[in-house]
GROMACS .gro file of N, CA, C and O in nm:
model
  432
    1GLU      N    1  13.519   9.954  18.601
    1GLU     CA    2  13.639  10.021  18.649
    1GLU      C    3  13.633  10.028  18.802
    1GLU      O    4  13.529  10.052  18.862
    2ILE      N    5  13.746  10.008  18.864
    2ILE     CA    6  13.754  10.003  19.010
    2ILE      C    7  13.707  10.134  19.074
    2ILE      O    8  13.628  10.133  19.169
    3LEU      N    9  13.753  10.246  19.022
    3LEU     CA   10  13.717  10.375  19.085
    3LEU      C   11  13.568  10.404  19.076
    3LEU      O   12  13.510  10.458  19.169
    4SER      N   13  13.507  10.366  18.965
    4SER     CA   14  13.361  10.387  18.951
    4SER      C   15  13.285  10.303  19.054
    4SER      O   16  13.190  10.351  19.116
    5PHE      N   17  13.327  10.178  19.070
    5PHE     CA   18  13.265  10.090  19.168
    5PHE      C   19  13.278  10.147  19.309
    5PHE      O   20  13.182  10.155  19.385
    6LEU      N   21  13.400  10.189  19.344
    6LEU     CA   22  13.425  10.244  19.478
    6LEU      C   23  13.350  10.375  19.499
    6LEU      O   24  13.299  10.401  19.609
    7ASP      N   25  13.342  10.457  19.396
    7ASP     CA   26  13.270  10.583  19.405
    7ASP      C   27  13.121  10.557  19.433
    7ASP      O   28  13.061  10.620  19.519
    8GLU      N   29  13.064  10.462  19.361
    8GLU     CA   30  12.923  10.427  19.381
    8GLU      C   31  12.901  10.369  19.521
    8GLU      O   32  12.805  10.405  19.591
    9LEU      N   33  12.990  10.281  19.564
    9LEU     CA   34  12.979  10.219  19.696
    9LEU      C   35  12.981  10.324  19.807
    9LEU      O   36  12.892  10.326  19.893
   10HIS      N   37  13.082  10.411  19.807
   10HIS     CA   38  13.093  10.512  19.912
   10HIS      C   39  12.983  10.617  19.902
   10HIS      O   40  12.932  10.663  20.004
   11GLY      N   41  12.947  10.656  19.781
   11GLY     CA   42  12.839  10.752  19.764
   11GLY      C   43  12.707  10.698  19.817
   11GLY      O   44  12.633  10.769  19.886
   12ASN      N   45  12.676  10.572  19.786
   12ASN     CA   46  12.553  10.510  19.837
   12ASN      C   47  12.555  10.502  19.989
   12ASN      O   48  12.452  10.525  20.054
   13LEU      N   49  12.670  10.470  20.046
   13LEU     CA   50  12.679  10.462  20.192
   13LEU      C   51  12.650  10.597  20.256
   13LEU      O   52  12.569  10.607  20.349
   14LEU      N   53  12.713  10.702  20.206
   14LEU     CA   54  12.690  10.835  20.264
   14LEU      C   55  12.545  10.880  20.246
   14LEU      O   56  12.486  10.937  20.339
   15ARG      N   57  12.488  10.855  20.129
   15ARG     CA   58  12.347  10.892  20.107
   15ARG      C   59  12.253  10.816  20.200
   15ARG      O   60  12.158  10.873  20.254
   16THR      N   61  12.280  10.688  20.221
   16THR     CA   62  12.196  10.606  20.309
   16THR      C   63  12.206  10.653  20.454
   16THR      O   64  12.104  10.664  20.523
   17VAL      N   65  12.326  10.682  20.499
   17VAL     CA   66  12.345  10.731  20.636
   17VAL      C   67  12.274  10.864  20.654
   17VAL      O   68  12.204  10.888  20.753
   18ARG      N   69  12.290  10.953  20.556
   18ARG     CA   70  12.225  11.085  20.564
   18ARG      C   71  12.072  11.071  20.561
   18ARG      O   72  12.002  11.135  20.638
   19ALA      N   73  12.022  10.985  20.473
   19ALA     CA   74  11.876  10.966  20.462
   19ALA      C   75  11.817  10.908  20.591
   19ALA      O   76  11.701  10.935  20.624
   20ALA      N   77  11.897  10.832  20.666
   20ALA     CA   78  11.851  10.775  20.793
   20ALA      C   79  11.855  10.879  20.906
   20ALA      O   80  11.815  10.850  21.018
   21GLY      N   81  11.904  10.999  20.875
   21GLY     CA   82  11.905  11.106  20.974
   21GLY      C   83  12.032  11.114  21.056
   21GLY      O   84  12.041  11.194  21.148
   22HIS      N   85  12.130  11.033  21.023
   22HIS     CA   86  12.257  11.035  21.098
   22HIS      C   87  12.354  11.135  21.037
   22HIS      O   88  12.352  11.160  20.917
   23ARG      N   89  12.441  11.190  21.120
   23ARG     CA   90  12.543  11.283  21.072
   23ARG      C   91  12.681  11.243  21.121
   23ARG      O   92  12.774  11.321  21.120
   24SER      N   93  12.694  11.118  21.161
   24SER     CA   94  12.822  11.065  21.207
   24SER      C   95  12.833  10.922  21.156
   24SER      O   96  12.737  10.845  21.163
   25LEU      N   97  12.951  10.888  21.105
   25LEU     CA   98  12.971  10.757  21.046
   25LEU      C   99  13.113  10.710  21.075
   25LEU      O  100  13.209  10.784  21.055
   26ALA      N  101  13.126  10.588  21.124
   26ALA     CA  102  13.256  10.521  21.135
   26ALA      C  103  13.251  10.405  21.038
   26ALA      O  104  13.159  10.323  21.042
   27MET      N  105  13.347  10.401  20.947
   27MET     CA  106  13.345  10.295  20.847
   27MET      C  107  13.484  10.236  20.829
   27MET      O  108  13.584  10.303  20.849
   28PRO      N  109  13.489  10.108  20.791
   28PRO     CA  110  13.619  10.046  20.765
   28PRO      C  111  13.668  10.088  20.626
   28PRO      O  112  13.598  10.155  20.551
   29THR      N  113  13.788  10.047  20.594
   29THR     CA  114  13.842  10.071  20.460
   29THR      C  115  13.777   9.968  20.368
   29THR      O  116  13.831   9.860  20.345
   30LEU      N  117  13.662  10.003  20.316
   30LEU     CA  118  13.579   9.912  20.238
   30LEU      C  119  13.654   9.854  20.119
   30LEU      O  120  13.717   9.927  20.044
   31CYS      N  121  13.647   9.725  20.102
   31CYS     CA  122  13.700   9.650  19.987
   31CYS      C  123  13.850   9.625  19.990
   31CYS      O  124  13.906   9.571  19.895
   32THR      N  125  13.919   9.663  20.097
   32THR     CA  126  14.063   9.640  20.101
   32THR      C  127  14.097   9.500  20.153
   32THR      O  128  14.208   9.453  20.131
   33GLY      N  129  14.004   9.436  20.219
   33GLY     CA  130  14.032   9.304  20.277
   33GLY      C  131  14.011   9.193  20.177
   33GLY      O  132  14.093   9.170  20.089
   34GLY      N  133  13.897   9.125  20.187
   34GLY     CA  134  13.868   9.010  20.102
   34GLY      C  135  13.860   9.043  19.954
   34GLY      O  136  13.897   8.962  19.870
   35VAL      N  137  13.814   9.162  19.922
   35VAL     CA  138  13.804   9.202  19.781
   35VAL      C  139  13.943   9.233  19.726
   35VAL      O  140  13.971   9.211  19.608
   36GLY      N  141  14.031   9.287  19.810
   36GLY     CA  142  14.170   9.308  19.773
   36GLY      C  143  14.201   9.432  19.692
   36GLY      O  144  14.304   9.438  19.625
   37ILE      N  145  14.115   9.531  19.698
   37ILE     CA  146  14.143   9.655  19.625
   37ILE      C  147  14.249   9.734  19.703
   37ILE      O  148  14.239   9.748  19.824
   38PRO      N  149  14.351   9.787  19.634
   38PRO     CA  150  14.456   9.862  19.703
   38PRO      C  151  14.402   9.981  19.782
   38PRO      O  152  14.310  10.050  19.737
   39ALA      N  153  14.460  10.006  19.897
   39ALA     CA  154  14.412  10.110  19.988
   39ALA      C  155  14.411  10.248  19.924
   39ALA      O  156  14.323  10.328  19.952
   40HIS      N  157  14.507  10.279  19.837
   40HIS     CA  158  14.509  10.414  19.779
   40HIS      C  159  14.391  10.439  19.687
   40HIS      O  160  14.342  10.551  19.678
   41PHE      N  161  14.338  10.336  19.621
   41PHE     CA  162  14.217  10.353  19.541
   41PHE      C  163  14.097  10.379  19.632
   41PHE      O  164  14.015  10.466  19.606
   42VAL      N  165  14.087  10.300  19.737
   42VAL     CA  166  13.975  10.313  19.831
   42VAL      C  167  13.980  10.449  19.900
   42VAL      O  168  13.877  10.517  19.913
   43ALA      N  169  14.098  10.492  19.940
   43ALA     CA  170  14.113  10.623  20.005
   43ALA      C  171  14.068  10.734  19.912
   43ALA      O  172  13.994  10.825  19.953
   44PHE      N  173  14.111  10.729  19.788
   44PHE     CA  174  14.074  10.833  19.691
   44PHE      C  175  13.922  10.839  19.674
   44PHE      O  176  13.862  10.946  19.681
   45ALA      N  177  13.859  10.724  19.653
   45ALA     CA  178  13.713  10.721  19.632
   45ALA      C  179  13.639  10.767  19.757
   45ALA      O  180  13.542  10.843  19.748
   46ALA      N  181  13.683  10.723  19.874
   46ALA     CA  182  13.616  10.762  19.998
   46ALA      C  183  13.624  10.913  20.019
   46ALA      O  184  13.522  10.978  20.046
   47PHE      N  185  13.744  10.970  20.005
   47PHE     CA  186  13.759  11.113  20.027
   47PHE      C  187  13.686  11.195  19.921
   47PHE      O  188  13.633  11.302  19.949
   48ARG      N  189  13.683  11.146  19.798
   48ARG     CA  190  13.610  11.217  19.693
   48ARG      C  191  13.461  11.222  19.727
   48ARG      O  192  13.397  11.326  19.714
   49CYS      N  193  13.405  11.111  19.775
   49CYS     CA  194  13.263  11.108  19.810
   49CYS      C  195  13.234  11.193  19.934
   49CYS      O  196  13.131  11.260  19.941
   50ILE      N  197  13.323  11.190  20.031
   50ILE     CA  198  13.306  11.273  20.151
   50ILE      C  199  13.310  11.421  20.113
   50ILE      O  200  13.229  11.501  20.160
   51TYR      N  201  13.402  11.457  20.025
   51TYR     CA  202  13.412  11.596  19.979
   51TYR      C  203  13.284  11.638  19.905
   51TYR      O  204  13.230  11.746  19.929
   52ARG      N  205  13.235  11.552  19.817
   52ARG     CA  206  13.111  11.583  19.745
   52ARG      C  207  12.994  11.601  19.841
   52ARG      O  208  12.912  11.691  19.824
   53ASP      N  209  12.985  11.514  19.940
   53ASP     CA  210  12.878  11.526  20.039
   53ASP      C  211  12.887  11.661  20.110
   53ASP      O  212  12.787  11.728  20.131
   54PHE      N  213  13.008  11.700  20.146
   54PHE     CA  214  13.027  11.830  20.212
   54PHE      C  215  12.983  11.944  20.121
   54PHE      O  216  12.914  12.036  20.166
   55CYS      N  217  13.019  11.938  19.994
   55CYS     CA  218  12.982  12.044  19.900
   55CYS      C  219  12.831  12.050  19.878
   55CYS      O  220  12.774  12.158  19.861
   56GLU      N  221  12.765  11.936  19.880
   56GLU     CA  222  12.620  11.930  19.862
   56GLU      C  223  12.544  11.973  19.987
   56GLU      O  224  12.429  12.015  19.979
   57HIS      N  225  12.605  11.961  20.104
   57HIS     CA  226  12.539  11.991  20.231
   57HIS      C  227  12.632  12.073  20.322
   57HIS      O  228  12.663  12.029  20.434
   58PRO      N  229  12.675  12.191  20.279
   58PRO     CA  230  12.774  12.267  20.358
   58PRO      C  231  12.724  12.313  20.494
   58PRO      O  232  12.804  12.339  20.583
   59THR      N  233  12.594  12.323  20.512
   59THR     CA  234  12.542  12.366  20.642
   59THR      C  235  12.490  12.249  20.726
   59THR      O  236  12.438  12.270  20.835
   60ASP      N  237  12.503  12.128  20.673
   60ASP     CA  238  12.457  12.008  20.743
   60ASP      C  239  12.562  11.898  20.724
   60ASP      O  240  12.538  11.797  20.661
   61THR      N  241  12.680  11.923  20.778
   61THR     CA  242  12.793  11.835  20.752
   61THR      C  243  12.785  11.704  20.828
   61THR      O  244  12.716  11.693  20.929
   62MET      N  245  12.857  11.607  20.775
   62MET     CA  246  12.862  11.475  20.835
   62MET      C  247  13.004  11.451  20.887
   62MET      O  248  13.101  11.485  20.821
   63ARG      N  249  13.014  11.391  21.002
   63ARG     CA  250  13.144  11.353  21.057
   63ARG      C  251  13.172  11.209  21.016
   63ARG      O  252  13.093  11.119  21.046
   64VAL      N  253  13.284  11.188  20.948
   64VAL     CA  254  13.319  11.054  20.900
   64VAL      C  255  13.454  11.016  20.957
   64VAL      O  256  13.551  11.090  20.946
   65ARG      N  257  13.457  10.900  21.019
   65ARG     CA  258  13.583  10.845  21.072
   65ARG      C  259  13.608  10.715  20.997
   65ARG      O  260  13.523  10.626  20.994
   66ILE      N  261  13.727  10.706  20.937
   66ILE     CA  262  13.764  10.585  20.863
   66ILE      C  263  13.856  10.502  20.953
   66ILE      O  264  13.956  10.552  21.003
   67CYS      N  265  13.819  10.378  20.972
   67CYS     CA  266  13.894  10.288  21.061
   67CYS      C  267  13.981  10.194  20.979
   67CYS      O  268  13.930  10.113  20.903
   68CYS      N  269  14.112  10.210  20.993
   68CYS     CA  270  14.207  10.122  20.925
   68CYS      C  271  14.244  10.010  21.021
   68CYS      O  272  14.302  10.035  21.127
   69PHE      N  273  14.212   9.888  20.984
   69PHE     CA  274  14.243   9.775  21.069
   69PHE      C  275  14.378   9.713  21.035
   69PHE      O  276  14.425   9.624  21.103
   70VAL      N  277  14.437   9.760  20.926
   70VAL     CA  278  14.569   9.714  20.885
   70VAL      C  279  14.661   9.835  20.885
   70VAL      O  280  14.637   9.931  20.812
   71ARG      N  281  14.763   9.832  20.966
   71ARG     CA  282  14.852   9.947  20.985
   71ARG      C  283  14.907  10.001  20.852
   71ARG      O  284  14.919  10.121  20.833
   72GLU      N  285  14.938   9.914  20.758
   72GLU     CA  286  14.996   9.957  20.632
   72GLU      C  287  14.902  10.044  20.548
   72GLU      O  288  14.947  10.118  20.461
   73GLN      N  289  14.773  10.037  20.574
   73GLN     CA  290  14.676  10.119  20.499
   73GLN      C  291  14.671  10.262  20.549
   73GLN      O  292  14.626  10.351  20.477
   74MET      N  293  14.717  10.286  20.668
   74MET     CA  294  14.705  10.420  20.727
   74MET      C  295  14.779  10.526  20.646
   74MET      O  296  14.732  10.639  20.635
   75GLY      N  297  14.891  10.491  20.586
   75GLY     CA  298  14.966  10.588  20.507
   75GLY      C  299  14.886  10.642  20.391
   75GLY      O  300  14.886  10.763  20.365
   76ALA      N  301  14.816  10.555  20.320
   76ALA     CA  302  14.735  10.598  20.205
   76ALA      C  303  14.624  10.693  20.250
   76ALA      O  304  14.602  10.798  20.189
   77PHE      N  305  14.557  10.660  20.358
   77PHE     CA  306  14.445  10.743  20.404
   77PHE      C  307  14.492  10.873  20.466
   77PHE      O  308  14.439  10.980  20.437
   78ASN      N  309  14.593  10.866  20.552
   78ASN     CA  310  14.643  10.989  20.615
   78ASN      C  311  14.708  11.082  20.514
   78ASN      O  312  14.693  11.204  20.522
   79GLY      N  313  14.781  11.027  20.418
   79GLY     CA  314  14.844  11.110  20.316
   79GLY      C  315  14.741  11.186  20.233
   79GLY      O  316  14.755  11.307  20.211
   80LEU      N  317  14.636  11.117  20.189
   80LEU     CA  318  14.532  11.185  20.111
   80LEU      C  319  14.454  11.284  20.196
   80LEU      O  320  14.421  11.393  20.150
   81LYS      N  321  14.428  11.248  20.320
   81LYS     CA  322  14.357  11.341  20.409
   81LYS      C  323  14.436  11.471  20.424
   81LYS      O  324  14.379  11.580  20.415
   82ASN      N  325  14.566  11.460  20.442
   82ASN     CA  326  14.649  11.580  20.456
   82ASN      C  327  14.654  11.660  20.326
   82ASN      O  328  14.649  11.783  20.328
   83ASP      N  329  14.662  11.591  20.212
   83ASP     CA  330  14.663  11.660  20.083
   83ASP      C  331  14.533  11.736  20.060
   83ASP      O  332  14.533  11.848  20.010
   84ILE      N  333  14.422  11.675  20.096
   84ILE     CA  334  14.292  11.741  20.080
   84ILE      C  335  14.285  11.864  20.169
   84ILE      O  336  14.239  11.970  20.127
   85GLY      N  337  14.332  11.851  20.292
   85GLY     CA  338  14.332  11.966  20.382
   85GLY      C  339  14.413  12.082  20.328
   85GLY      O  340  14.375  12.198  20.340
   86ASP      N  341  14.525  12.050  20.265
   86ASP     CA  342  14.612  12.154  20.210
   86ASP      C  343  14.553  12.220  20.086
   86ASP      O  344  14.587  12.334  20.054
   87SER      N  345  14.471  12.148  20.013
   87SER     CA  346  14.417  12.203  19.887
   87SER      C  347  14.264  12.195  19.884
   87SER      O  348  14.206  12.172  19.779
   88PHE      N  349  14.202  12.217  19.998
   88PHE     CA  350  14.058  12.198  20.010
   88PHE      C  351  13.979  12.278  19.906
   88PHE      O  352  13.886  12.229  19.846
   89TYR      N  353  14.018  12.402  19.884
   89TYR     CA  354  13.943  12.488  19.792
   89TYR      C  355  13.989  12.475  19.647
   89TYR      O  356  13.934  12.538  19.559
   90ALA      N  357  14.088  12.394  19.623
   90ALA     CA  358  14.134  12.363  19.487
   90ALA      C  359  14.119  12.214  19.462
   90ALA      O  360  14.202  12.150  19.401
   91PHE      N  361  14.008  12.160  19.509
   91PHE     CA  362  13.988  12.015  19.505
   91PHE      C  363  13.986  11.961  19.363
   91PHE      O  364  14.036  11.852  19.337
   92ASP      N  365  13.929  12.035  19.268
   92ASP     CA  366  13.924  11.987  19.130
   92ASP      C  367  14.064  11.961  19.076
   92ASP      O  368  14.088  11.861  19.009
   93GLU      N  369  14.156  12.052  19.106
   93GLU     CA  370  14.294  12.035  19.062
   93GLU      C  371  14.357  11.914  19.130
   93GLU      O  372  14.422  11.832  19.066
   94TRP      N  373  14.335  11.901  19.258
   94TRP     CA  374  14.388  11.788  19.334
   94TRP      C  375  14.331  11.657  19.280
   94TRP      O  376  14.403  11.560  19.260
   95GLU      N  377  14.200  11.655  19.255
   95GLU     CA  378  14.134  11.534  19.207
   95GLU      C  379  14.190  11.493  19.070
   95GLU      O  380  14.215  11.375  19.046
   96ARG      N  381  14.212  11.589  18.981
   96ARG     CA  382  14.268  11.559  18.850
   96ARG      C  383  14.408  11.498  18.861
   96ARG      O  384  14.439  11.399  18.796
   97THR      N  385  14.490  11.557  18.945
   97THR     CA  386  14.627  11.507  18.963
   97THR      C  387  14.627  11.365  19.019
   97THR      O  388  14.698  11.277  18.967
   98ILE      N  389  14.548  11.341  19.121
   98ILE     CA  390  14.542  11.208  19.181
   98ILE      C  391  14.484  11.106  19.083
   98ILE      O  392  14.534  10.994  19.072
   99ALA      N  393  14.381  11.145  19.009
   99ALA     CA  394  14.320  11.054  18.912
   99ALA      C  395  14.421  11.015  18.804
   99ALA      O  396  14.426  10.899  18.762
  100GLU      N  397  14.504  11.109  18.762
  100GLU     CA  398  14.607  11.078  18.663
  100GLU      C  399  14.708  10.979  18.719
  100GLU      O  400  14.751  10.886  18.651
  101LEU      N  401  14.748  10.999  18.844
  101LEU     CA  402  14.842  10.908  18.907
  101LEU      C  403  14.783  10.768  18.922
  101LEU      O  404  14.850  10.668  18.895
  102LEU      N  405  14.658  10.763  18.963
  102LEU     CA  406  14.593  10.632  18.978
  102LEU      C  407  14.573  10.563  18.844
  102LEU      O  408  14.586  10.442  18.834
  103ALA      N  409  14.541  10.641  18.741
  103ALA     CA  410  14.520  10.583  18.608
  103ALA      C  411  14.649  10.523  18.553
  103ALA      O  412  14.644  10.427  18.476
  104SER      N  413  14.760  10.577  18.595
  104SER     CA  414  14.888  10.521  18.546
  104SER      C  415  14.929  10.397  18.623
  104SER      O  416  15.021  10.327  18.585
  105ASP      N  417  14.857  10.367  18.732
  105ASP     CA  418  14.887  10.248  18.812
  105ASP      C  419  14.838  10.125  18.736
  105ASP      O  420  14.727  10.119  18.687
  106SER      N  421  14.920  10.026  18.728
  106SER     CA  422  14.886   9.905  18.651
  106SER      C  423  14.777   9.822  18.716
  106SER      O  424  14.727   9.728  18.655
  107GLN      N  425  14.736   9.856  18.838
  107GLN     CA  426  14.636   9.775  18.909
  107GLN      C  427  14.493   9.818  18.878
  107GLN      O  428  14.400   9.761  18.929
  108ILE      N  429  14.474   9.921  18.799
  108ILE     CA  430  14.337   9.966  18.769
  108ILE      C  431  14.277   9.872  18.666
  108ILE      O  432  14.334   9.835  18.571
   0.00000   0.00000   0.00000
């Protein structure tokens, strides 16, 4: 499943960066180019992993900057970022709603 793959990819990246002692990361929109995964799937997986990392390390946070090299991808990332900010403490509800929307997408 696409989301499981993306979740593992982003989770491994954050764990590796943290294990190396870094607390700042700039990363591209992984898998949206040559692999061709839609940006909204990648955005969801990236933000879910960043949120989990924050919950696991609330006193040792990591700064993550996502670099969109294709202008059309910015909407997916900025939209989800704003939604997470609005419902930060109700993330489980937000995650369920987004997962349902993504599951109904024919591209999964």
